[in-house]
Amino acid sequence: MNIDLCKIIDLPKIQDPRGNLTFVESGNQIPFDIQRVYYLYDVPGGSERGGHAHKDLHQLIIAMSGSFDVVLDDGKEKKRVHLSRSYNGLYVCPMIWRELDNFSSGSVCMVLASNKYDESDYYRDYAEFMRARWQV
Ligand code: TYD
């Protein structure tokens, strides 16, 4: 799983003077079925979240309100992605170390995930992730 697979997905936006609407359907806009939704909110300024990788989980990360950065790292290459639009989702494939920071006040980070919560799917230790990823 290469970091180049992690991309901003432009979600459909139904523009309307009464307020815009965006939708996500399993397997259509995103390459996985959604089994779980979770969100980060009331994030204090200066906080960092993430700091782990997933073995099998696919995710779509959306800034529902405000903005934040996601730092993606496959062990060889890193990229920082700024999310600030609720019609953009960042697709994160398995085996990518991610950190979230630079949260604006009042921001809400919603994550659509391909599976239910399973602690055994996490790498929380960077060295262990690197060993599994690159046999180093
Ligand atoms: P974690 O995934 O480490 O949060 P983040 O990556 O956003 O910093 O999860 C934090 C805690 O919440 C951890 O104890 C596991 C728990 N948790 C669940 O119980 N269910 C979930 O769906 C998620 C994402 C986390």
mmCIF file of C-alpha atoms and ligand atoms in Angstrom:
data_model
loop_
_atom_site.group_PDB
_atom_site.id
_atom_site.type_symbol
_atom_site.label_atom_id
_atom_site.label_comp_id
_atom_site.label_asym_id
_atom_site.label_seq_id
_atom_site.Cartn_x
_atom_site.Cartn_y
_atom_site.Cartn_z
ATOM 1 C CA MET A 1 0.000 0.000 0.000
ATOM 2 C CA ASN A 2 1.710 3.139 -1.259
ATOM 3 C CA ILE A 3 1.255 6.674 0.068
ATOM 4 C CA ASP A 4 0.308 7.722 -3.489
ATOM 5 C CA LEU A 5 -2.963 5.811 -3.048
ATOM 6 C CA CYS A 6 -3.910 8.305 -0.322
ATOM 7 C CA LYS A 7 -5.740 11.034 -2.149
ATOM 8 C CA ILE A 8 -8.213 13.817 -1.665
ATOM 9 C CA ILE A 9 -11.567 12.636 -2.999
ATOM 10 C CA ASP A 10 -13.847 15.345 -4.310
ATOM 11 C CA LEU A 11 -17.247 14.376 -2.968
ATOM 12 C CA PRO A 12 -20.469 15.330 -4.744
ATOM 13 C CA LYS A 13 -21.732 18.759 -3.741
ATOM 14 C CA ILE A 14 -25.354 19.652 -4.362
ATOM 15 C CA GLN A 15 -25.312 23.419 -4.281
ATOM 16 C CA ASP A 16 -28.460 25.004 -3.027
ATOM 17 C CA PRO A 17 -29.283 28.499 -1.802
ATOM 18 C CA ARG A 18 -30.874 26.810 1.234
ATOM 19 C CA GLY A 19 -27.541 25.160 2.094
ATOM 20 C CA ASN A 20 -25.237 22.722 0.344
ATOM 21 C CA LEU A 21 -25.446 18.942 0.572
ATOM 22 C CA THR A 22 -22.736 16.301 0.235
ATOM 23 C CA PHE A 23 -23.127 12.528 0.358
ATOM 24 C CA VAL A 24 -20.898 9.458 0.503
ATOM 25 C CA GLU A 25 -22.023 5.973 -0.533
ATOM 26 C CA SER A 26 -20.192 2.745 0.245
ATOM 27 C CA GLY A 27 -18.257 1.583 -2.788
ATOM 28 C CA ASN A 28 -19.225 4.578 -4.964
ATOM 29 C CA GLN A 29 -17.278 7.701 -4.020
ATOM 30 C CA ILE A 30 -14.958 5.642 -1.831
ATOM 31 C CA PRO A 31 -13.290 2.264 -2.458
ATOM 32 C CA PHE A 32 -14.655 0.481 0.633
ATOM 33 C CA ASP A 33 -17.828 -0.343 2.535
ATOM 34 C CA ILE A 34 -18.493 1.819 5.574
ATOM 35 C CA GLN A 35 -18.764 -0.161 8.809
ATOM 36 C CA ARG A 36 -18.109 2.633 11.283
ATOM 37 C CA VAL A 37 -18.251 6.405 11.649
ATOM 38 C CA TYR A 38 -16.440 8.304 14.384
ATOM 39 C CA TYR A 39 -15.583 11.934 14.940
ATOM 40 C CA LEU A 40 -13.204 14.112 16.890
ATOM 41 C CA TYR A 41 -14.593 17.320 18.361
ATOM 42 C CA ASP A 42 -13.873 19.739 21.229
ATOM 43 C CA VAL A 43 -10.219 19.369 20.270
ATOM 44 C CA PRO A 44 -8.106 21.753 22.383
ATOM 45 C CA GLY A 45 -5.710 24.066 20.493
ATOM 46 C CA GLY A 46 -2.278 22.505 19.971
ATOM 47 C CA SER A 47 -3.595 18.935 20.289
ATOM 48 C CA GLU A 48 -2.255 16.097 18.221
ATOM 49 C CA ARG A 49 -4.276 12.986 17.418
ATOM 50 C CA GLY A 50 -3.552 9.813 15.525
ATOM 51 C CA GLY A 51 0.007 8.624 15.902
ATOM 52 C CA HIS A 52 -0.652 5.139 14.617
ATOM 53 C CA ALA A 53 -1.150 3.000 11.511
ATOM 54 C CA HIS A 54 -3.749 0.381 10.662
ATOM 55 C CA LYS A 55 -3.046 -3.071 9.280
ATOM 56 C CA ASP A 56 -6.203 -3.496 7.193
ATOM 57 C CA LEU A 57 -8.436 -0.505 7.792
ATOM 58 C CA HIS A 58 -9.407 1.913 5.004
ATOM 59 C CA GLN A 59 -10.576 5.353 6.072
ATOM 60 C CA LEU A 60 -11.969 8.569 4.683
ATOM 61 C CA ILE A 61 -11.184 11.651 6.792
ATOM 62 C CA ILE A 62 -13.382 14.735 6.391
ATOM 63 C CA ALA A 63 -13.170 18.169 8.002
ATOM 64 C CA MET A 64 -16.883 18.591 8.734
ATOM 65 C CA SER A 65 -16.201 21.958 10.299
ATOM 66 C CA GLY A 66 -13.061 24.082 10.619
ATOM 67 C CA SER A 67 -9.734 22.703 9.495
ATOM 68 C CA PHE A 68 -6.775 20.528 10.470
ATOM 69 C CA ASP A 69 -3.773 18.809 8.910
ATOM 70 C CA VAL A 70 -3.163 15.110 8.370
ATOM 71 C CA VAL A 71 0.454 14.008 8.113
ATOM 72 C CA LEU A 72 0.736 10.744 6.166
ATOM 73 C CA ASP A 73 3.874 8.634 6.367
ATOM 74 C CA ASP A 74 4.542 5.273 4.704
ATOM 75 C CA GLY A 75 8.000 5.060 6.280
ATOM 76 C CA LYS A 76 9.742 6.317 3.148
ATOM 77 C CA GLU A 77 7.710 9.350 2.167
ATOM 78 C CA LYS A 78 5.703 11.873 4.166
ATOM 79 C CA LYS A 79 3.038 14.297 3.079
ATOM 80 C CA ARG A 80 1.032 16.909 4.937
ATOM 81 C CA VAL A 81 -2.542 17.413 3.764
ATOM 82 C CA HIS A 82 -4.648 20.357 4.921
ATOM 83 C CA LEU A 83 -8.377 19.607 5.148
ATOM 84 C CA SER A 84 -10.866 22.448 5.380
ATOM 85 C CA ARG A 85 -13.780 21.615 3.071
ATOM 86 C CA SER A 86 -16.667 19.366 4.016
ATOM 87 C CA TYR A 87 -16.959 18.193 0.378
ATOM 88 C CA ASN A 88 -13.364 16.847 0.406
ATOM 89 C CA GLY A 89 -12.364 13.556 1.971
ATOM 90 C CA LEU A 90 -8.855 12.235 2.416
ATOM 91 C CA TYR A 91 -8.714 8.532 1.597
ATOM 92 C CA VAL A 92 -6.126 6.744 3.766
ATOM 93 C CA CYS A 93 -5.262 3.182 2.775
ATOM 94 C CA PRO A 94 -3.941 0.546 5.221
ATOM 95 C CA MET A 95 -0.326 0.574 6.470
ATOM 96 C CA ILE A 96 0.064 4.358 6.554
ATOM 97 C CA TRP A 97 1.214 6.089 9.727
ATOM 98 C CA ARG A 98 -0.914 9.195 10.317
ATOM 99 C CA GLU A 99 -0.864 12.155 12.659
ATOM 100 C CA LEU A 100 -3.461 14.903 12.894
ATOM 101 C CA ASP A 101 -2.579 18.387 14.113
ATOM 102 C CA ASN A 102 -3.142 22.101 13.506
ATOM 103 C CA PHE A 103 -6.828 21.844 14.512
ATOM 104 C CA SER A 104 -8.701 25.130 14.220
ATOM 105 C CA SER A 105 -10.976 25.981 17.096
ATOM 106 C CA GLY A 106 -14.375 24.319 16.825
ATOM 107 C CA SER A 107 -13.175 21.908 14.168
ATOM 108 C CA VAL A 108 -14.826 18.529 13.714
ATOM 109 C CA CYS A 109 -12.989 15.613 12.098
ATOM 110 C CA MET A 110 -15.254 12.849 10.847
ATOM 111 C CA VAL A 111 -13.820 9.482 9.848
ATOM 112 C CA LEU A 112 -15.584 6.834 7.776
ATOM 113 C CA ALA A 113 -13.962 3.467 8.358
ATOM 114 C CA SER A 114 -14.102 0.103 6.593
ATOM 115 C CA ASN A 115 -14.338 -1.901 9.795
ATOM 116 C CA LYS A 116 -15.473 -1.796 13.396
ATOM 117 C CA TYR A 117 -13.043 -0.754 16.102
ATOM 118 C CA ASP A 118 -10.393 -3.423 16.644
ATOM 119 C CA GLU A 119 -7.326 -2.613 18.728
ATOM 120 C CA SER A 120 -5.438 -5.545 17.162
ATOM 121 C CA ASP A 121 -5.607 -3.729 13.797
ATOM 122 C CA TYR A 122 -3.409 -0.889 15.144
ATOM 123 C CA TYR A 123 0.328 -0.301 15.049
ATOM 124 C CA ARG A 124 0.866 2.190 17.849
ATOM 125 C CA ASP A 125 4.625 1.804 17.890
ATOM 126 C CA TYR A 126 6.425 3.462 14.959
ATOM 127 C CA ALA A 127 9.388 1.059 15.040
ATOM 128 C CA GLU A 128 7.033 -1.918 14.951
ATOM 129 C CA PHE A 129 5.150 -0.334 12.032
ATOM 130 C CA MET A 130 8.437 0.177 10.160
ATOM 131 C CA ARG A 131 9.467 -3.442 10.742
ATOM 132 C CA ALA A 132 6.144 -4.698 9.424
ATOM 133 C CA ARG A 133 6.097 -2.251 6.504
ATOM 134 C CA TRP A 134 9.646 -2.499 5.238
ATOM 135 C CA GLN A 135 11.161 -5.379 7.227
ATOM 136 C CA VAL A 136 13.556 -2.880 8.851
HETATM 137 P P1 TYD B 1 -7.456 6.407 18.763
HETATM 138 O O1 TYD B 1 -7.787 5.636 17.530
HETATM 139 O O2 TYD B 1 -6.092 6.220 19.340
HETATM 140 O O3 TYD B 1 -7.710 7.959 18.526
HETATM 141 P P2 TYD B 1 -7.009 8.995 17.533
HETATM 142 O O4 TYD B 1 -6.342 8.231 16.442
HETATM 143 O O5 TYD B 1 -8.117 9.821 17.028
HETATM 144 O O6 TYD B 1 -6.058 9.834 18.302
HETATM 145 O O7 TYD B 1 -8.558 6.084 19.871
HETATM 146 C C1 TYD B 1 -8.609 6.746 21.094
HETATM 147 C C2 TYD B 1 -9.389 5.873 22.076
HETATM 148 O O8 TYD B 1 -10.743 5.701 21.647
HETATM 149 C C3 TYD B 1 -8.796 4.488 22.237
HETATM 150 O O9 TYD B 1 -8.867 4.136 23.619
HETATM 151 C C4 TYD B 1 -9.731 3.592 21.465
HETATM 152 C C5 TYD B 1 -11.061 4.317 21.510
HETATM 153 N N1 TYD B 1 -11.820 4.132 20.273
HETATM 154 C C6 TYD B 1 -12.955 3.338 20.290
HETATM 155 O O10 TYD B 1 -13.335 2.764 21.328
HETATM 156 N N2 TYD B 1 -13.684 3.197 19.143
HETATM 157 C C7 TYD B 1 -13.306 3.799 17.984
HETATM 158 O O11 TYD B 1 -13.993 3.652 16.928
HETATM 159 C C8 TYD B 1 -12.107 4.596 17.965
HETATM 160 C C9 TYD B 1 -11.644 5.269 16.716
HETATM 161 C C10 TYD B 1 -11.416 4.735 19.138
#
